[in-house]
Short mmCIF file of C-alpha atoms and ligand atoms in Angstrom, two decimals:
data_model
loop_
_atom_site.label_atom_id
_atom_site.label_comp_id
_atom_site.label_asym_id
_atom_site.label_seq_id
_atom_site.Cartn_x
_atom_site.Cartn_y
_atom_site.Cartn_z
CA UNK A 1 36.96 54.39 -23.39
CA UNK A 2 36.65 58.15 -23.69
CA UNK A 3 35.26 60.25 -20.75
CA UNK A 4 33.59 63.78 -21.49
CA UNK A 5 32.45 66.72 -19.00
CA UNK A 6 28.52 67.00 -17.98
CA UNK A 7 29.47 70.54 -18.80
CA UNK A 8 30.18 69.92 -22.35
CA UNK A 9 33.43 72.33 -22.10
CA UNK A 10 36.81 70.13 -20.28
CA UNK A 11 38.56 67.84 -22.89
CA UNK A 12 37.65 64.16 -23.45
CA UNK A 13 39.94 62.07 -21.23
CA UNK A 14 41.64 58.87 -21.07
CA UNK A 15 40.49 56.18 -17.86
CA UNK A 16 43.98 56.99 -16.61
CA UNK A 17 43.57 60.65 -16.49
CA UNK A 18 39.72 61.03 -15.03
CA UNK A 19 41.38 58.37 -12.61
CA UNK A 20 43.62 61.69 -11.30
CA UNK A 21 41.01 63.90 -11.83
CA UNK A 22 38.18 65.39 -9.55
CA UNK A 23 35.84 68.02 -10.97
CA UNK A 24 36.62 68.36 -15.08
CA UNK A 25 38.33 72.07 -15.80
CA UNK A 26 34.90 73.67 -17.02
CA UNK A 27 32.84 72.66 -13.04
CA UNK A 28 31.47 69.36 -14.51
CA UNK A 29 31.86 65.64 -13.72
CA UNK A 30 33.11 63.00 -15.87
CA UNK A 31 31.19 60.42 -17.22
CA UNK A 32 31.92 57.35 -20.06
CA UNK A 33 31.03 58.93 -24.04
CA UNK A 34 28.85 55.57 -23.98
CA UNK A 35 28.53 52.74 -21.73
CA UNK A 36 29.04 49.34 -22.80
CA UNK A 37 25.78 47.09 -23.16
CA UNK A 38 25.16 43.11 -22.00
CA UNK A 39 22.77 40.92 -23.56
CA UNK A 40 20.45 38.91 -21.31
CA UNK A 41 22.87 35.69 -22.72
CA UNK A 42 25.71 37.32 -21.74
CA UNK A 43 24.78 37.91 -18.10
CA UNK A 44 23.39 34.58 -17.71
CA UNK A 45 26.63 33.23 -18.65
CA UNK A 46 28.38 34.68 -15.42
CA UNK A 47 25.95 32.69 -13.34
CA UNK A 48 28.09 31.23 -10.75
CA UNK A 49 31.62 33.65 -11.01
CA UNK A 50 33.49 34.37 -8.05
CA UNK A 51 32.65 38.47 -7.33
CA UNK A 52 36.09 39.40 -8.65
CA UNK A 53 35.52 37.45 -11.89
CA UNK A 54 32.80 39.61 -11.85
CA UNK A 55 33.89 42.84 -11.69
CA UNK A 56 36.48 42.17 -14.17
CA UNK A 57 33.31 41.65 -16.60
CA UNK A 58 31.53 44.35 -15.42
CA UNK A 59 34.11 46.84 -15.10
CA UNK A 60 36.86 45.98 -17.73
CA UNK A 61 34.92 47.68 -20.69
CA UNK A 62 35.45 50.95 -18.99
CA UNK A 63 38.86 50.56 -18.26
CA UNK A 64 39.94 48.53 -21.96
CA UNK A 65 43.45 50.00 -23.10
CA UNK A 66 44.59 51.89 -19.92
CA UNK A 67 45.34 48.48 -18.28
CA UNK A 68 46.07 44.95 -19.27
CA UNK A 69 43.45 42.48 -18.75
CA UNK A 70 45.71 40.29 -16.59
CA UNK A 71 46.76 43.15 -14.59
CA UNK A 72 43.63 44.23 -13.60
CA UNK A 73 42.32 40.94 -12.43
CA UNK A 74 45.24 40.22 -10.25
CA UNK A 75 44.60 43.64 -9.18
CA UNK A 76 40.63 43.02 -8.78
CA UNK A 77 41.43 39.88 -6.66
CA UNK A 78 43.73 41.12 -4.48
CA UNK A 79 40.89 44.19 -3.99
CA UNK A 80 38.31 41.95 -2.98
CA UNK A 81 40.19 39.24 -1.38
CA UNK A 82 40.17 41.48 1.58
CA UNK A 83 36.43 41.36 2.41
CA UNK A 84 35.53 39.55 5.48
CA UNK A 85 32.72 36.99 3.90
CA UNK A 86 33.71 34.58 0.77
CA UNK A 87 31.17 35.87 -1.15
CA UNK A 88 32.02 39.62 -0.72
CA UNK A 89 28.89 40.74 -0.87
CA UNK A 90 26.23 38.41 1.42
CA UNK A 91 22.66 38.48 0.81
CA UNK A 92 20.57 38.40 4.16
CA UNK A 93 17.04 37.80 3.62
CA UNK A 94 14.36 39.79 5.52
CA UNK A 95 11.05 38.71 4.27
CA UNK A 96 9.22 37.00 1.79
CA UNK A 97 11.42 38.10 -1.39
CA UNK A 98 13.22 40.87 0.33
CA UNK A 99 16.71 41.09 0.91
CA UNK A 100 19.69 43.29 2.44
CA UNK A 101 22.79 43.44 0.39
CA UNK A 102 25.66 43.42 3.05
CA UNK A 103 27.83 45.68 1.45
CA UNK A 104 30.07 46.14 5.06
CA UNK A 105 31.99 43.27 5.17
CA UNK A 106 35.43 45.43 4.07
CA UNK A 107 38.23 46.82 6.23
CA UNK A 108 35.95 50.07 7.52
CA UNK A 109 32.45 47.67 7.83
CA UNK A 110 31.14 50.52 5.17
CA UNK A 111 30.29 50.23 1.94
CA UNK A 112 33.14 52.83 0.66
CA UNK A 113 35.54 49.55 0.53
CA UNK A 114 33.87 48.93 -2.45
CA UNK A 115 35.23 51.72 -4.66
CA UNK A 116 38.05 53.19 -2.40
CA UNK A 117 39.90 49.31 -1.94
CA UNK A 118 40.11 49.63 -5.62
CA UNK A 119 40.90 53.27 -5.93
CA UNK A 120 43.73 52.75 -3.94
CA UNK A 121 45.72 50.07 -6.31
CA UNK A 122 44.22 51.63 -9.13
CA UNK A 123 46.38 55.06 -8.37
CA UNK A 124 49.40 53.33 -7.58
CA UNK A 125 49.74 50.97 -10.80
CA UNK A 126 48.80 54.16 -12.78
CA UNK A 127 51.36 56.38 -10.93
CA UNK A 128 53.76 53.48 -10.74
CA UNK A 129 53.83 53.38 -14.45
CA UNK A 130 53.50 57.25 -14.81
CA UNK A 131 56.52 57.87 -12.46
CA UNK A 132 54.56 60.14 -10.37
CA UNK A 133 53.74 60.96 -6.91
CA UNK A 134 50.23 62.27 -5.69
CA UNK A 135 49.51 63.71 -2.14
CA UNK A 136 45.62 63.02 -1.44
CA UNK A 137 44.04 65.24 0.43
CA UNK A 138 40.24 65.16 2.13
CA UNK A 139 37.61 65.86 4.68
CA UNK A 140 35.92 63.82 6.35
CA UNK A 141 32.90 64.09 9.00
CA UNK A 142 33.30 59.90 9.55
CA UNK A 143 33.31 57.14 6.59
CA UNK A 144 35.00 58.61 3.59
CA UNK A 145 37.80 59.08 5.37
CA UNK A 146 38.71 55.57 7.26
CA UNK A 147 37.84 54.29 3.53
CA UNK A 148 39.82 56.09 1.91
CA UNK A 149 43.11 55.47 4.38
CA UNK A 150 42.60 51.73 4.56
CA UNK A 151 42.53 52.39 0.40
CA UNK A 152 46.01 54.04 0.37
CA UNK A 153 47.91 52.41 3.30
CA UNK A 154 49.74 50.38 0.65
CA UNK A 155 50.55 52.79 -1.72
CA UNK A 156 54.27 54.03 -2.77
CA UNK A 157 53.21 56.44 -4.95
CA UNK A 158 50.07 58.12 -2.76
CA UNK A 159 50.50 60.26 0.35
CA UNK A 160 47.56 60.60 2.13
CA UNK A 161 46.04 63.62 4.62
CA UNK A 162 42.79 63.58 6.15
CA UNK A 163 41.48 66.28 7.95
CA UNK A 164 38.43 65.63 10.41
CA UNK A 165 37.21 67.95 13.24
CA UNK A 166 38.75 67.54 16.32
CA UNK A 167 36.39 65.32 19.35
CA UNK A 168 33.77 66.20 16.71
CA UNK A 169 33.67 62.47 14.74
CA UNK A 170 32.74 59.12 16.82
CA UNK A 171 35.11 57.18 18.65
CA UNK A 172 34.70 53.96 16.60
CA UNK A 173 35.25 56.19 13.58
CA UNK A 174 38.33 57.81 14.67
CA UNK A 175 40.25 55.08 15.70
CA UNK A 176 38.86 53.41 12.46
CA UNK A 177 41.19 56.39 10.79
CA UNK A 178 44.52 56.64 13.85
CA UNK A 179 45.19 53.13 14.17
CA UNK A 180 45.70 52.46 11.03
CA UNK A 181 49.67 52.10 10.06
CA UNK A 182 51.93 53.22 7.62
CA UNK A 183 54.36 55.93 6.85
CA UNK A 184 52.04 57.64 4.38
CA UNK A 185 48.69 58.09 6.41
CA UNK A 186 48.65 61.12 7.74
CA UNK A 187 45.35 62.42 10.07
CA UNK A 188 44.94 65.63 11.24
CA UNK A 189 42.53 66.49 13.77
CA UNK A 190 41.47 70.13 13.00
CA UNK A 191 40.33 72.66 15.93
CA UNK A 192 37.27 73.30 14.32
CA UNK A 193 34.42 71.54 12.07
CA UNK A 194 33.98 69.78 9.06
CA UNK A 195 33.16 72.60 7.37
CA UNK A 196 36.41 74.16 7.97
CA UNK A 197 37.92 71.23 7.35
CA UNK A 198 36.53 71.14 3.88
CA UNK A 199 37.13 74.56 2.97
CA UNK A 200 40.67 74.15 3.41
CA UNK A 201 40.39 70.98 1.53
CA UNK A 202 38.84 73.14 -1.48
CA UNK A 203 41.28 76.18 -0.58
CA UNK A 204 44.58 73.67 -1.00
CA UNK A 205 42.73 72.18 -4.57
CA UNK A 206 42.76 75.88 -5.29
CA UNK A 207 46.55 77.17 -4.92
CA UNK A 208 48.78 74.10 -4.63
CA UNK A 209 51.91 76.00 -4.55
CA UNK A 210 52.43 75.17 -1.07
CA UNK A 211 53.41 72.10 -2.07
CA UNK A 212 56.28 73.63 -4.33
CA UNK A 213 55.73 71.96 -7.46
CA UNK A 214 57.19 68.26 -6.42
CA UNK A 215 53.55 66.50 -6.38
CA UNK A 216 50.11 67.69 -6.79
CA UNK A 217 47.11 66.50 -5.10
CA UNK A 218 44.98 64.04 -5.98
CA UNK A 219 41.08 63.80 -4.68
CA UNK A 220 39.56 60.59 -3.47
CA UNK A 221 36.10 61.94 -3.17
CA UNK A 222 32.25 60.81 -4.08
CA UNK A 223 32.58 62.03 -7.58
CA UNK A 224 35.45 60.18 -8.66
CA UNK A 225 34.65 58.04 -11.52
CA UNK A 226 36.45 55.26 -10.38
CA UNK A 227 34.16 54.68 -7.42
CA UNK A 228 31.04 54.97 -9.41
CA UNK A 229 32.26 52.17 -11.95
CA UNK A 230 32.99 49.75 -8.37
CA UNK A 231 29.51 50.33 -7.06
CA UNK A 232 28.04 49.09 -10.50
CA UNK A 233 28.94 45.43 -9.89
CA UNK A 234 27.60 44.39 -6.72
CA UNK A 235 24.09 45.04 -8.46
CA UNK A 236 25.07 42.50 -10.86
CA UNK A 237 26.43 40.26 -8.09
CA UNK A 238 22.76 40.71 -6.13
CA UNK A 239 20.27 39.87 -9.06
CA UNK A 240 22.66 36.91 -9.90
CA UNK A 241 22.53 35.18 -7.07
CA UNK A 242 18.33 35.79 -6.85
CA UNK A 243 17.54 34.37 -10.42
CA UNK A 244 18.37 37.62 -12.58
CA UNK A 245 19.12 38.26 -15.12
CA UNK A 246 15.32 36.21 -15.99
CA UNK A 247 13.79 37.67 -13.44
CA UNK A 248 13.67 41.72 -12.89
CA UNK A 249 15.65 42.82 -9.59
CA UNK A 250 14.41 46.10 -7.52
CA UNK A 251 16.79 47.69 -5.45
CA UNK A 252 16.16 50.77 -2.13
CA UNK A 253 19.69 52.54 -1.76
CA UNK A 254 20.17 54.56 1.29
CA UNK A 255 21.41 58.14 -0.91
CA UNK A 256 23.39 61.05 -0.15
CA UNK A 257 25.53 62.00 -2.77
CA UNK A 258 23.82 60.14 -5.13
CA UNK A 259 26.90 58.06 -6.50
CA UNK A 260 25.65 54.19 -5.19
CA UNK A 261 22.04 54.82 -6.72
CA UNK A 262 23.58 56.03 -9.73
CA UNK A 263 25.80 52.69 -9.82
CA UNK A 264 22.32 51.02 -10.26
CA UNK A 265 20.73 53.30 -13.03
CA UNK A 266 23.83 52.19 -14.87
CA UNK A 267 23.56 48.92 -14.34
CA UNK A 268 20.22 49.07 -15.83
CA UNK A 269 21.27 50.87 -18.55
CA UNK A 270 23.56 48.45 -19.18
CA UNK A 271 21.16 45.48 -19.95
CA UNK A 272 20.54 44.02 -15.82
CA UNK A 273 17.14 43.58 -15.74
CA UNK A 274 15.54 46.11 -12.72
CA UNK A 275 12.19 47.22 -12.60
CA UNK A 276 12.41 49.72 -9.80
CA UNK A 277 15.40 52.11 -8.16
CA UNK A 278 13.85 53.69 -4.59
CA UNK A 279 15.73 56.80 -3.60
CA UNK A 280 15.82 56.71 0.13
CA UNK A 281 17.07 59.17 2.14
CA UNK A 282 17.02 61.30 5.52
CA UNK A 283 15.46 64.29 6.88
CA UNK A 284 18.60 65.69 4.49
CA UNK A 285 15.63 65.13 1.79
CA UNK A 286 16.24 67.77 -1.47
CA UNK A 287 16.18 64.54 -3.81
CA UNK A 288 12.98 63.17 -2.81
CA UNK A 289 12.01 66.86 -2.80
CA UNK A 290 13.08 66.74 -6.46
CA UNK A 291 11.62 63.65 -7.38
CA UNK A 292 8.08 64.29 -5.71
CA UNK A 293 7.86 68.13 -7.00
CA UNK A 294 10.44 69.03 -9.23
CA UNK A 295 12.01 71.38 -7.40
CA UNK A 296 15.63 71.48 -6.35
CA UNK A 297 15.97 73.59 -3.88
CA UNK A 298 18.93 74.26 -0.58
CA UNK A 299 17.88 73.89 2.03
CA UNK A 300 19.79 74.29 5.71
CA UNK A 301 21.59 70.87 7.23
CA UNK A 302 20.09 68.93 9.78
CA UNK A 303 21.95 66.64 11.73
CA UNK A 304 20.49 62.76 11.64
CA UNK A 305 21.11 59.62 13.37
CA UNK A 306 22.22 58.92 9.73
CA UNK A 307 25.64 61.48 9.52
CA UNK A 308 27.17 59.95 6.26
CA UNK A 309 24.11 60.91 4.46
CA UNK A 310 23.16 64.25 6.18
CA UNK A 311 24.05 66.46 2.53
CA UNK A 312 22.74 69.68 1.49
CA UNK A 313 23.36 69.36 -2.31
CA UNK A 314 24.14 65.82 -4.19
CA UNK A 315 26.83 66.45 -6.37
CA UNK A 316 26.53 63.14 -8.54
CA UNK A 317 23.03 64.19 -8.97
CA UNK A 318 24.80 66.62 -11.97
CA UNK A 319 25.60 62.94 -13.68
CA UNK A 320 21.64 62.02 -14.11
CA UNK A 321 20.64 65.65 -15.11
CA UNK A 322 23.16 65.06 -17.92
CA UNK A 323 21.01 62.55 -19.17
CA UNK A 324 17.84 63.89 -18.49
CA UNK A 325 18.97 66.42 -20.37
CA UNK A 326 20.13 64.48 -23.67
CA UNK A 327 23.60 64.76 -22.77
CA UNK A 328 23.47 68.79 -23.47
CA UNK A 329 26.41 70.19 -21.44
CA UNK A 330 25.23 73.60 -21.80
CA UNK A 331 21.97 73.26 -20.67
CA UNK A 332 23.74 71.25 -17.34
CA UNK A 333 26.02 74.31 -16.85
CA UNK A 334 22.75 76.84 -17.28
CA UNK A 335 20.86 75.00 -14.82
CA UNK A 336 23.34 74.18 -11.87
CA UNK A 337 24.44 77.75 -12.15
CA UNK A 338 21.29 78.45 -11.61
CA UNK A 339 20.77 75.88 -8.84
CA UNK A 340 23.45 77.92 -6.91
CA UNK A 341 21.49 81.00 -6.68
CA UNK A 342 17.78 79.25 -6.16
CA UNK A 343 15.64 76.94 -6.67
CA UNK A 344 15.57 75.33 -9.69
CA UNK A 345 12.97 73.21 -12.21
CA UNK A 346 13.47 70.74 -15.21
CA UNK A 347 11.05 70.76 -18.31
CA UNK A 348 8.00 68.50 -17.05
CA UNK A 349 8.92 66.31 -19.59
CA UNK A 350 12.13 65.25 -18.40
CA UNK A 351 11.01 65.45 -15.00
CA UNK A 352 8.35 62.57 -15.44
CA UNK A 353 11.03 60.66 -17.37
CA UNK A 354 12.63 60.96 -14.02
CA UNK A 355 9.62 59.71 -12.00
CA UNK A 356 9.88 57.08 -14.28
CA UNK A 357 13.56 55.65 -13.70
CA UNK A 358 13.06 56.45 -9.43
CA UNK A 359 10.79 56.37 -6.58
CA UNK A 360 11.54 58.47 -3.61
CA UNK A 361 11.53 58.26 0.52
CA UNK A 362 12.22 60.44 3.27
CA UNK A 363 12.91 59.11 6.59
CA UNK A 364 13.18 60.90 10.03
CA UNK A 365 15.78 59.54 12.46
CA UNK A 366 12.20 58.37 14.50
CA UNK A 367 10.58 56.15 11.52
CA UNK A 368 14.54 55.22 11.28
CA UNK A 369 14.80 53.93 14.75
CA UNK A 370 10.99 52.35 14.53
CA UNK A 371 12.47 50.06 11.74
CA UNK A 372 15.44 49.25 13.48
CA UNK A 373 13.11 48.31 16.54
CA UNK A 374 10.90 46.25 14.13
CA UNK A 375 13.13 44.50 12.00
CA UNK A 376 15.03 43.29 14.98
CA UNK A 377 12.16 41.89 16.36
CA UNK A 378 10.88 40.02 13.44
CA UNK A 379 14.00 39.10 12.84
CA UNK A 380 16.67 39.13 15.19
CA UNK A 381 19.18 41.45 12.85
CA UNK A 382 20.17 44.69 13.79
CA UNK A 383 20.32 47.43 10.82
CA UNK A 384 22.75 50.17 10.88
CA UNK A 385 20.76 53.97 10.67
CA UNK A 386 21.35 54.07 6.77
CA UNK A 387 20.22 50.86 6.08
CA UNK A 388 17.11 51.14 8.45
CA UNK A 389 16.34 54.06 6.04
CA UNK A 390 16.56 52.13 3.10
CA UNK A 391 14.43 49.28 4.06
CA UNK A 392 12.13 51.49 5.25
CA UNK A 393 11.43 53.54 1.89
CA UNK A 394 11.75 49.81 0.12
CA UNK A 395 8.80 49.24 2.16
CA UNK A 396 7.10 52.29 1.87
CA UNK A 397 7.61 52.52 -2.06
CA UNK A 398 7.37 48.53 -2.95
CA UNK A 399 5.29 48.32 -6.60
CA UNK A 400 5.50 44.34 -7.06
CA UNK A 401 5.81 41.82 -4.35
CA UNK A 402 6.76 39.10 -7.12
CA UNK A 403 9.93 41.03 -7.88
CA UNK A 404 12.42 40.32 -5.28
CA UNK A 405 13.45 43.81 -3.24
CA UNK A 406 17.14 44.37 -2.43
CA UNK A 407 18.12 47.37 0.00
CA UNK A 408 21.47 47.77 -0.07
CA UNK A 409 22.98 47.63 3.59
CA UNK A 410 25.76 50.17 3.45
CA UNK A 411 27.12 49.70 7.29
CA UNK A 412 27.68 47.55 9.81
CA UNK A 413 25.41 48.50 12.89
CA UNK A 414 28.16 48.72 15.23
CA UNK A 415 29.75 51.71 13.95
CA UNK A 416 26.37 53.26 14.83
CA UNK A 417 25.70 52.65 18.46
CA UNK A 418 23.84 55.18 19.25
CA UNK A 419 21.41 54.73 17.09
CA UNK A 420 20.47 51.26 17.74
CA UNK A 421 20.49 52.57 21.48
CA UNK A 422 17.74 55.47 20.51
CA UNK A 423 15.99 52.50 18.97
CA UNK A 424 15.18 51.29 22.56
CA UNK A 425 16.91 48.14 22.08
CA UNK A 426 19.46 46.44 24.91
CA UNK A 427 21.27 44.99 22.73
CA UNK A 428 24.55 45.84 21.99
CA UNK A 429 25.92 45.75 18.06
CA UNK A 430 28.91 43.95 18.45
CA UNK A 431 32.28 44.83 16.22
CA UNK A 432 33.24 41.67 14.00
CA UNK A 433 36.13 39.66 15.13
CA UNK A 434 38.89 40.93 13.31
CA UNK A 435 38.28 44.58 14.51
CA UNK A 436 37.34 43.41 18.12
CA UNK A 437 40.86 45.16 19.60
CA UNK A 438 40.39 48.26 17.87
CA UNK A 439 40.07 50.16 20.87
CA UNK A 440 43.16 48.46 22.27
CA UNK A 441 44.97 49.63 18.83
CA UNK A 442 47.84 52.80 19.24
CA UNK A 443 46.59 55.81 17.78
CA UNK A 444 48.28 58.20 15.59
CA UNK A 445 46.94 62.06 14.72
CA UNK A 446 48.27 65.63 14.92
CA UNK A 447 45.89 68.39 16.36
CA UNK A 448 46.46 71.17 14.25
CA UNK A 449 45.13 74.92 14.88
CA UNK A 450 41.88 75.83 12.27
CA UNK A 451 44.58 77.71 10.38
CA UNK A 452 45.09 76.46 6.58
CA UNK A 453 48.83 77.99 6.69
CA UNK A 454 49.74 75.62 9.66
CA UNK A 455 48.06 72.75 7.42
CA UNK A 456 49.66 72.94 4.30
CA UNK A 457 53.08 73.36 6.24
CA UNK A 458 52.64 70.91 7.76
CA UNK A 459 51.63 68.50 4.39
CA UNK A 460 54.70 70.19 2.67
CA UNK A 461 56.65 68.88 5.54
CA UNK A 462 55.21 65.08 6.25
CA UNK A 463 54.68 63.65 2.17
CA UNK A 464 57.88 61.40 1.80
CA UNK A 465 59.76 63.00 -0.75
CA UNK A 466 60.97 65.94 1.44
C1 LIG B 501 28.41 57.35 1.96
C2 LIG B 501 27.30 56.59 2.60
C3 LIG B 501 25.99 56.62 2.10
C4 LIG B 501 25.57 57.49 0.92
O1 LIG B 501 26.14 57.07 -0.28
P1 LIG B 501 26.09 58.01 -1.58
O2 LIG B 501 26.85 57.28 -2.63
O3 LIG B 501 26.72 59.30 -1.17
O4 LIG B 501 24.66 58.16 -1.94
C5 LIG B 501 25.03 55.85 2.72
N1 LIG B 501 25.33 55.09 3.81
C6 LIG B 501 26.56 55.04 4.32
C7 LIG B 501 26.82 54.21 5.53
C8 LIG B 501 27.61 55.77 3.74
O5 LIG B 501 28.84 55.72 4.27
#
């Protein structure tokens, strides 16, 4: 499988190589030259496979020649083997044909494990082979970040460095990063915020020489292919196990970044039957600004009970605009260039193609709290913020009745506390069993000044090799 630039300009690339790779050289984002197609036949015919059996279906087509098909299903059921439920993926039902997908059964009770368990072998069989070392570096305002450690903590070839803002994330979330052990984890508490913490992120990207030629850095971020292609299968896995593919599937995914509701336009694409794809989001709302007036336009951050997605721009967004766009890199580059300086439109044509393939929500943290007050009492089941806001705009947005509707439940409530609290609920979300001691568990971070020449020493000086 070939991967080529939404900006028409970067080389074609090997899976290996867009594996290392963040943004392509010309500003764009990877994506497959085609994707690979199932017939209705097909998919029945995996009726019944464990979820790693699965993935390697799903997910082998875009991988093919990079890695042997017994190595990457060793490598797919070691990945998975470490989710807390048998079937990986549960399926809780709400209502009358209406479901949450509990995508937070992994090590950081988000539904990053998906993508970043993988990621994490992924690099090190690639580097292992390659004879190469990678230092990963990141920001993180809360989930990315405990993901992406738990991803890594068993890899020789991977240093990792995350940078969050000192006393600025939650408790459960930093000890979710500090207790976790292993010579290569490395977090750094930065006096400052996560903006800082990010620009010095981007900065390092930049000018690596800091790190005097020896390694390079690698990125572990949202647009990373790698992740994208891990969030397709758990759509499969859903409309499975609720009488797809004969029966259409419609699916509400709390967004941000775009990357898991892109997961399920490809999975559509790719032959699973769904008849509906709801865009929900927070007050953070320039996508279901998008969708409901074709305009994408900035606007300033606000600060929700929802944090992982409170965005300003969605940067896998670029990935469907692509396609709306006929897969013309140029006209991608012309009109995200100039989406930087304003507001920006697409031709009403492939706008309404758009409106087609999407609905769109907006939620404010009070509607989100209202739904985590209601479905707890019709239900007894707490929903984390994100979630609430997905069930919510599946509500809101709901076209058919007869066609079961999946919202994909991206945390566990208890990393969100005070949310459910706001919610005017006593009860308490309670952390699963095997994470019950983490606030017994040591802690290990360095406070560093919000000075990018104290950083980077200090990376030059902590990656193993030195
Ligand atoms: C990252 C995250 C999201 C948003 O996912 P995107 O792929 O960025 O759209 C939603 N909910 C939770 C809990 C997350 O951690």
């Amino acid at each position: 499988m070939r991967y080529i630039s939404t900006r028409g300009e970067a080389p074609a690339l090997g899976f290996e190589d867009v594996l290392l790779t963040g943004l392509a050289t010309d500003g764009g984002l990877y994506v497959p030259e085609s994707l690979p197609h199932f017939s209705v036949e097909e998919i029945r015919s995996w009726r019944g496979l464990s979820y790693s059996e699965l993935a390697f279906n799903v997910m082998y087509p875009f991988v093919d020649d990079a890695i042997p098909a017994d190595d990457f299903r060793k490598m797919l059921d070691e990945t998975y083997s470490v989710f807390a439920h048998q079937s990986v993926a549960p399926l809780v039902q709400l209502d009358t044909n209406e479901w949450v997908l509990e995508l937070f059964r992994g090590p950081t009770l988000a539904f990053k494990d998906f993508a970043l368990q993988l990621l994490g072998r992924l690099l090190d069989y690639v580097l292992e082979k390659r004879k190469q070392h990678v230092v990963i570096m990141g920001a993180t305002s809360g989930d990315t970040g405990s993901a992406a450690i738990e991803g890594c903590r068993r890899c020789e070839h991977v240093d990792i460095f995350i940078l969050h803002p000192h006393e600025r994330v939650s408790e459960v979330q930093r000890r979710q990063m500090t207790t976790v052990k292993g010579d290569n984890i490395h977090n750094i508490a930065v006096r400052g915020n996560f903006d800082d913490c990010q620009r010095m992120v981007k900065e390092s990207f930049g000018n690596q020489s800091f790190l005097g030629g020896k390694t390079q850095l690698a990125a572990v971020n949202s647009i990373n292919w790698a992740r994208i292609m891990a969030q397709i299968v758990y759509y499969f896995q859903a409309s499975l196990a609720l009488g797809g593919p004969d029966r259409s599937m419609a699916f509400s995914v709390p967004t941000g970044n775009f990357g898991d509701i892109f997961a399920g336009y490809l999975a559509k694409k790719m032959g699973l039957p769904i008849s509906q794809l709801v865009i929900a989001t927070n007050r953070n709302d320039i996508l279901h600004r998008f969708m409901s007036g074709n305009k994408y336009e900035q606007h300033q951050l606000e600060h929700t009970l929802s944090p992982s997605m409170d965005i300003m721009v969605s940067s896998n967004f670029e990935r469907l605009l692509f396609d709306l766009h006929g897969r013309d890199g140029a006209a991608v580059k012309l009109l995200l260039e100039n989406a930087a300086k304003g507001p920006v439109s697409i031709e009403e044509y492939r706008w309404k193609h758009a409106r087609k393939l999407f609905d769109s929500d907006a939620v404010d943290d009070k509607t989100t709290c209202d739904t985590i007050r209601e479905v707890y009492e019709q239900n007894e089941y707490l929903l984390d913020p994100h979630t609430a806001i997905g069930v919510r705009a599946a509500r809101n947005c709901r076209r058919d009745k007869a066609v079961p509707m999946v919202t994909l439940g991206t945390a566990h409530p208890a990393k969100f506390p005070d949310a459910i609290a706001e919610s005017g609920l006593t009860v308490k979300p309670e952390l699963p069993a095997h994470m019950a001691d983490l606030f017994e568990r040591e802690e290990r971070y360095t406070v560093l000044d919000n000075n990018i020449a104290g950083v980077q020493e200090f990376i030059a000086k902590h990656w193993k090799n030195t």
